JSON list of C-alpha atoms in Angstrom, two decimals:
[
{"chain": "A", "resi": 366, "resn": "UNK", "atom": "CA", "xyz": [77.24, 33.88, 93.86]},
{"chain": "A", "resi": 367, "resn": "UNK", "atom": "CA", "xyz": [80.89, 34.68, 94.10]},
{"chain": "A", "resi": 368, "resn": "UNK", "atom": "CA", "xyz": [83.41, 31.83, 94.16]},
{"chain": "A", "resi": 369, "resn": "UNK", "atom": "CA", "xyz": [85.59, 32.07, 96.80]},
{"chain": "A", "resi": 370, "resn": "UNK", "atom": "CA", "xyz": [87.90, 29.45, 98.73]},
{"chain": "A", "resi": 371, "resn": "UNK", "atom": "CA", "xyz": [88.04, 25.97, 98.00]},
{"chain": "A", "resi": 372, "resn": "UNK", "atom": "CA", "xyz": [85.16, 23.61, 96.51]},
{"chain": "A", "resi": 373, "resn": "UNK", "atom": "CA", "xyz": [85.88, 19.98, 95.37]},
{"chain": "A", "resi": 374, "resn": "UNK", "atom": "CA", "xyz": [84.40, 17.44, 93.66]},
{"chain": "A", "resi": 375, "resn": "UNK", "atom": "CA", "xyz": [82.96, 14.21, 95.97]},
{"chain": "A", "resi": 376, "resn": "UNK", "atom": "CA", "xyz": [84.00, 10.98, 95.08]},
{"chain": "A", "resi": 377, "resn": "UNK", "atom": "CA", "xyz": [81.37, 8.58, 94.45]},
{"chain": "A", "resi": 378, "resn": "UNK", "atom": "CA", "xyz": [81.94, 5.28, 96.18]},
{"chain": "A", "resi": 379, "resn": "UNK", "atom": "CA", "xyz": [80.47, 2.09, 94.64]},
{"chain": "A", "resi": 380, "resn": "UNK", "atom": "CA", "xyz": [78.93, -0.70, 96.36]},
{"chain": "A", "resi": 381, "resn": "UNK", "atom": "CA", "xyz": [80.73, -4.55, 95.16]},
{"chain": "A", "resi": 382, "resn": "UNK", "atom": "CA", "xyz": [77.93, -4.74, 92.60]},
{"chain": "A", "resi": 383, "resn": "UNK", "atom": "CA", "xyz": [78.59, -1.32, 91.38]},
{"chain": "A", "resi": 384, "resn": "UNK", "atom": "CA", "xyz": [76.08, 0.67, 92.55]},
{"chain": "A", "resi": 385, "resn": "UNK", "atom": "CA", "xyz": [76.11, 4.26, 94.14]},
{"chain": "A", "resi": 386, "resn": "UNK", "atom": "CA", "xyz": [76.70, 3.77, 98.29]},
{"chain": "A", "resi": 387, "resn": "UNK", "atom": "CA", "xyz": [74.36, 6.67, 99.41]},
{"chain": "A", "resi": 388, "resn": "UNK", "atom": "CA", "xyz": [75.77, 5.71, 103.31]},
{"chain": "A", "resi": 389, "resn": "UNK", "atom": "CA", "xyz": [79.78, 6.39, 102.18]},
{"chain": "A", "resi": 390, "resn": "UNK", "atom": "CA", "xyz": [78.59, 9.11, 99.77]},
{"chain": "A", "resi": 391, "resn": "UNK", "atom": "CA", "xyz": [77.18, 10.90, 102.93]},
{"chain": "A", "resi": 392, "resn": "UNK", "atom": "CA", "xyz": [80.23, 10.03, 104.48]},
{"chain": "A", "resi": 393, "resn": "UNK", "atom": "CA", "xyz": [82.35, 11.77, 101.75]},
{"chain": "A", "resi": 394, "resn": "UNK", "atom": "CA", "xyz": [79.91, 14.74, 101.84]},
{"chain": "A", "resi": 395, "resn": "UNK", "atom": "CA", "xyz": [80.38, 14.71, 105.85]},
{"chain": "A", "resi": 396, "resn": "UNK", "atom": "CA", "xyz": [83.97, 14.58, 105.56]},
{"chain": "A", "resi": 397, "resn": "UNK", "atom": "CA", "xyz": [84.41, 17.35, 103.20]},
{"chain": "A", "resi": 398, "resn": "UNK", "atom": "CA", "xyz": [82.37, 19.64, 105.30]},
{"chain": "A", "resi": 399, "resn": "UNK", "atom": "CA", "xyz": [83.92, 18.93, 108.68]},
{"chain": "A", "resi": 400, "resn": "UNK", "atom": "CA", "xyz": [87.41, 19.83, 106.23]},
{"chain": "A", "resi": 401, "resn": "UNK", "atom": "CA", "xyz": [86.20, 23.33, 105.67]},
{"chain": "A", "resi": 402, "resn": "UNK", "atom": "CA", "xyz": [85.79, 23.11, 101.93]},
{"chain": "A", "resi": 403, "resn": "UNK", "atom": "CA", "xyz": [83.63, 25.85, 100.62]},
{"chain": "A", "resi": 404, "resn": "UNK", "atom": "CA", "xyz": [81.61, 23.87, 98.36]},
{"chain": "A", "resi": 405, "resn": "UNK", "atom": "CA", "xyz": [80.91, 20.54, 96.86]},
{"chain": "A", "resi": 406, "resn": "UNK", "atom": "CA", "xyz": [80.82, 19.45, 93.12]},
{"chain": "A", "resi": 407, "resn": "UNK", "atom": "CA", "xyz": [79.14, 16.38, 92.69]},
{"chain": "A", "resi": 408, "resn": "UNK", "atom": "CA", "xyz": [78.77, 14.70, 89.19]},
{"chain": "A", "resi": 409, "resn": "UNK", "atom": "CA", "xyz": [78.82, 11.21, 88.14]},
{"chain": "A", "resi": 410, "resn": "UNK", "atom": "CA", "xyz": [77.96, 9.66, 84.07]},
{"chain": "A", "resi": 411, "resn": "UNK", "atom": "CA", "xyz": [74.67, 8.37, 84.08]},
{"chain": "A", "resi": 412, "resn": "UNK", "atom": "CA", "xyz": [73.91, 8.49, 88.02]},
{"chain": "A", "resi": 413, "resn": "UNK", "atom": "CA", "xyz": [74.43, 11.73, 88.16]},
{"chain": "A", "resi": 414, "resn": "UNK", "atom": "CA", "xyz": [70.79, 13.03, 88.86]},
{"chain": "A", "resi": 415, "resn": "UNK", "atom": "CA", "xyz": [70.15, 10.38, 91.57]},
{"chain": "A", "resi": 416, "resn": "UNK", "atom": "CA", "xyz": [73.52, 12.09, 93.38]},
{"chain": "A", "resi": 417, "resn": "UNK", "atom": "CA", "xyz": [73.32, 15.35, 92.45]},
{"chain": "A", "resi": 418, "resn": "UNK", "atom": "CA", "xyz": [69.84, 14.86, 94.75]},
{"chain": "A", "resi": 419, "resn": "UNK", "atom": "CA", "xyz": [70.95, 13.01, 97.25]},
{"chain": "A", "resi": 420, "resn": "UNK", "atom": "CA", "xyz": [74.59, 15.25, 98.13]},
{"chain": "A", "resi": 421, "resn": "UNK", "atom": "CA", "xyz": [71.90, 18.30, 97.89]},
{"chain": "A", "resi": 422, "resn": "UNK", "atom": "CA", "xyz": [69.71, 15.93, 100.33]},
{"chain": "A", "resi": 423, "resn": "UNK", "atom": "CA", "xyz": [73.07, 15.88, 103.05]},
{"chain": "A", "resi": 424, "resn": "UNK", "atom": "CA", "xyz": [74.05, 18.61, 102.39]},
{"chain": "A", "resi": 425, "resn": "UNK", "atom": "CA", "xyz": [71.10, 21.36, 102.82]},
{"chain": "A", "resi": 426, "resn": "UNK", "atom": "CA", "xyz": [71.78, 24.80, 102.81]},
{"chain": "A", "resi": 427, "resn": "UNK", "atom": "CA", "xyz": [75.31, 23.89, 104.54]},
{"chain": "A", "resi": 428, "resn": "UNK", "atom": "CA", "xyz": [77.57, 24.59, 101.43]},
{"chain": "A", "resi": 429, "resn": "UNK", "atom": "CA", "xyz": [76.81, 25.75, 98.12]},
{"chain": "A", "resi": 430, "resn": "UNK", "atom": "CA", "xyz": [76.50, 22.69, 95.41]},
{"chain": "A", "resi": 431, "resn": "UNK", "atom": "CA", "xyz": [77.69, 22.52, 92.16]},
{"chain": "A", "resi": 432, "resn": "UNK", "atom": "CA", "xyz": [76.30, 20.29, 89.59]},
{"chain": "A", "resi": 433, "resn": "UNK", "atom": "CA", "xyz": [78.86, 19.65, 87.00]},
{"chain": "A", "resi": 434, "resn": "UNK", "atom": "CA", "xyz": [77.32, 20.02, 83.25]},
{"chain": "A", "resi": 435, "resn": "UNK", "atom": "CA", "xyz": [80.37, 18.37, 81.40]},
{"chain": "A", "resi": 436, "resn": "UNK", "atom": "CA", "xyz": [79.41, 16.22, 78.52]},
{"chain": "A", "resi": 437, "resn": "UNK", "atom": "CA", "xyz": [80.70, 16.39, 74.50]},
{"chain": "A", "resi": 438, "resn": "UNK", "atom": "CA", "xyz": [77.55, 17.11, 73.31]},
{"chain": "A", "resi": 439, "resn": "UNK", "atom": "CA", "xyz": [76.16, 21.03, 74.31]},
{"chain": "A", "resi": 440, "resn": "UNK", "atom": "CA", "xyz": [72.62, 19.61, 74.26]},
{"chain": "A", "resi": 441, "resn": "UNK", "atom": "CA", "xyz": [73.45, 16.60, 76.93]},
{"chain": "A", "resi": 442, "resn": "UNK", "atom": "CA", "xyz": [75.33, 19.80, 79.18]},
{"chain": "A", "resi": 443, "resn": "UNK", "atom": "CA", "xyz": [72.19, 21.48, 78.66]},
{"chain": "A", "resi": 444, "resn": "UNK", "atom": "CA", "xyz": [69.88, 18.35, 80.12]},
{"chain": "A", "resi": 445, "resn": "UNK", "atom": "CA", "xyz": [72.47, 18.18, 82.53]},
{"chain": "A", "resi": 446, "resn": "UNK", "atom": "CA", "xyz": [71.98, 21.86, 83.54]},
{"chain": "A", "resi": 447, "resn": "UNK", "atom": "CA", "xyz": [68.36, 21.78, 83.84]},
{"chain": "A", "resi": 448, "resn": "UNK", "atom": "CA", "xyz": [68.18, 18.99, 85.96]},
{"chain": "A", "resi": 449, "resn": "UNK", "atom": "CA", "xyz": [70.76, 21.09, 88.20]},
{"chain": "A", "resi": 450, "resn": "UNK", "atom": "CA", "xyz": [67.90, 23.40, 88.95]},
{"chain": "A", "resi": 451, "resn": "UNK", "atom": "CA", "xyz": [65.48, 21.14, 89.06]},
{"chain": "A", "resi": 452, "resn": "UNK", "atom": "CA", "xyz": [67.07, 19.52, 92.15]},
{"chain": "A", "resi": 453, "resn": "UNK", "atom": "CA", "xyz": [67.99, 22.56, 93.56]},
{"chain": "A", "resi": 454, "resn": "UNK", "atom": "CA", "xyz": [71.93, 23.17, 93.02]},
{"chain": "A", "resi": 455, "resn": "UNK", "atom": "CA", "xyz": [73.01, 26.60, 93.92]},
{"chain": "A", "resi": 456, "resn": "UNK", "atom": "CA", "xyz": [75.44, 26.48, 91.05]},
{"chain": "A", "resi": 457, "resn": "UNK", "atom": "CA", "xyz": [76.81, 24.52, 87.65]},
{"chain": "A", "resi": 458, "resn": "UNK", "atom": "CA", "xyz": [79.90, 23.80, 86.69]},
{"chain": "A", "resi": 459, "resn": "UNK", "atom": "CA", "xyz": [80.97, 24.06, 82.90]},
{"chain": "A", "resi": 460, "resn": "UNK", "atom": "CA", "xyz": [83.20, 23.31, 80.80]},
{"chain": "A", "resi": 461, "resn": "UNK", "atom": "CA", "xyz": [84.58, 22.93, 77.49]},
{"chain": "A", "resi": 462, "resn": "UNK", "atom": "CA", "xyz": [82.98, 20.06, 75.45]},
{"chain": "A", "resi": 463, "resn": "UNK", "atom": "CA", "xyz": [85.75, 17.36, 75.52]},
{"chain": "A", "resi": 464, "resn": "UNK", "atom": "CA", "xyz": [87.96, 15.82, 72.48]},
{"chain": "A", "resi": 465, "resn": "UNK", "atom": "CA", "xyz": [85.71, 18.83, 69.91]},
{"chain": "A", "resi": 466, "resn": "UNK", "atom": "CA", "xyz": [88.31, 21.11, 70.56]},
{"chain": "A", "resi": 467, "resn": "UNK", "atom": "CA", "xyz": [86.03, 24.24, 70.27]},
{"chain": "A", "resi": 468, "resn": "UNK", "atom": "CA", "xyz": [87.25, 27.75, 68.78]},
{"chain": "A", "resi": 469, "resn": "UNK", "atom": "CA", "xyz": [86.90, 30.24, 71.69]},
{"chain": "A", "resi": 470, "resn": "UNK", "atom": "CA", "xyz": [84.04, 31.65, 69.83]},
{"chain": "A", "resi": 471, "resn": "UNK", "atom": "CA", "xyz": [81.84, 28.17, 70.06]},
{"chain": "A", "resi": 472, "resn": "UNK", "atom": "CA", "xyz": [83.14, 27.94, 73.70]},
{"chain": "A", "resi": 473, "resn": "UNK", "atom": "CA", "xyz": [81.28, 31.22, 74.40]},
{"chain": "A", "resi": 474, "resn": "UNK", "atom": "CA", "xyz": [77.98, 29.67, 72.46]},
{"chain": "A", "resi": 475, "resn": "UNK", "atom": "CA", "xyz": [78.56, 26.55, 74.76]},
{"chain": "A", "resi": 476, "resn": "UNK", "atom": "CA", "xyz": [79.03, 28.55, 77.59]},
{"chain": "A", "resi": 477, "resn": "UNK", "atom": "CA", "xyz": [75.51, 30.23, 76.90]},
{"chain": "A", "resi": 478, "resn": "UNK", "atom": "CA", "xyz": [73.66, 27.87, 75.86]},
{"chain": "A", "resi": 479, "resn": "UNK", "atom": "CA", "xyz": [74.04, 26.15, 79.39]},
{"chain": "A", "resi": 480, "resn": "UNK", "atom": "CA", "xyz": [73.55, 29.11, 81.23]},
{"chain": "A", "resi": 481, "resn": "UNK", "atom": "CA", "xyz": [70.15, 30.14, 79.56]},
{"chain": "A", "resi": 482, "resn": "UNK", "atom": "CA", "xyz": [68.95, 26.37, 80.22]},
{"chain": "A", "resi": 483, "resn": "UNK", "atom": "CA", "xyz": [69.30, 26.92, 83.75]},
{"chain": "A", "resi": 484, "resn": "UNK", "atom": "CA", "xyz": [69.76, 30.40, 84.81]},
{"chain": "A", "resi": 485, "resn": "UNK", "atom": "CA", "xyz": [72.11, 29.46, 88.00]},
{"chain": "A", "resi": 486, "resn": "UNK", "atom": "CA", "xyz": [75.43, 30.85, 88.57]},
{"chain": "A", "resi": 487, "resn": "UNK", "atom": "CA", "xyz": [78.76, 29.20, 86.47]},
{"chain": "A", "resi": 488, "resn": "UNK", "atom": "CA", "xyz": [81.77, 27.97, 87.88]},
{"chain": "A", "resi": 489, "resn": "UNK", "atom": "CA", "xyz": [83.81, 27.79, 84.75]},
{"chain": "A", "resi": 490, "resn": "UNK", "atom": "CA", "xyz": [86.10, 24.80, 84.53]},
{"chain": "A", "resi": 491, "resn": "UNK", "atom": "CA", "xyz": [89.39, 25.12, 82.79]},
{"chain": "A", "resi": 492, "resn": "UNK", "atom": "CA", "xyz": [91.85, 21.95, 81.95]},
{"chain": "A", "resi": 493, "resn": "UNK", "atom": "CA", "xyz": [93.98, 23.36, 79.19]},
{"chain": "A", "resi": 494, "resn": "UNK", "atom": "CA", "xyz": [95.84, 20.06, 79.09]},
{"chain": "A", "resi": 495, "resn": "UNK", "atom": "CA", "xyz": [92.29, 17.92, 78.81]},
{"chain": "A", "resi": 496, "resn": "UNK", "atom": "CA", "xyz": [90.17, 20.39, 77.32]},
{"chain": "A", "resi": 497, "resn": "UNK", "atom": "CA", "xyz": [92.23, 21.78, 74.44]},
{"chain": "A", "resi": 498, "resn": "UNK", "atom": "CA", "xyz": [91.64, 25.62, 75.54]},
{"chain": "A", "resi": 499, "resn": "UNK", "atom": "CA", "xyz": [93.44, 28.09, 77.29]}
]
């Protein structure tokens, strides 16, 4: 897969008691489609299986999705990786683990160990100010 253009993460509208809004979600996914963006990123904290399916659900084979895989823990990116595949993304998005501040050489490990638990193409993310790495 090669990365080209712009992809952005989807917002994930709430309802009033806090729950996902699959209806404005699709709207969001709509919206960002009819815009031209290249791809979508969806990821959310704990909901973030239940949307990861759903934005592949409206979206189809439209535009490439991204599951982000960011977590502190490499073993939670890893679950977060393999369920990624498992709902079909076309790619993951990782990143440093946050607030470890990782040497580049654990970075790489990171980096790996997500890959081999799901075997999809990696959009590396990079927040020097956030993540503590250049």
């Amino acid at each position: 897969m090669k990365f080209e253009g712009i992809y952005t993460p989807a917002v994930t509208p709430l309802d009033p008691a806090g729950h996902i809004d699959n209806a404005a979600f699709a709207d969001v996914i709509e919206s960002l489609i009819e815009a031209k963006v290249h791809g979508i990123i969806a990821q959310s904290a704990q909901e973030r299986f239940d949307l990861g399916a759903f934005a592949k659900q409206v979206i189809g084979t439209r535009l490439p999705l991204i599951i982000g895989t960011g977590a502190t823990r490499t073993e939670d990116s890893v679950e977060y990786a393999k369920a990624a595949k498992e709902i079909g993304a076309d790619a993951i998005l990782v990143s440093s683990p946050p607030y470890a501040l990782p040497t580049e050489r654990e970075n790489a490990v990171h980096a790996l160990t997500v890959d081999r638990a799901a075997n999809l193409p990696i959009m590396l993310y990079n927040y020097p100010v956030r993540m503590g790495v250049m």
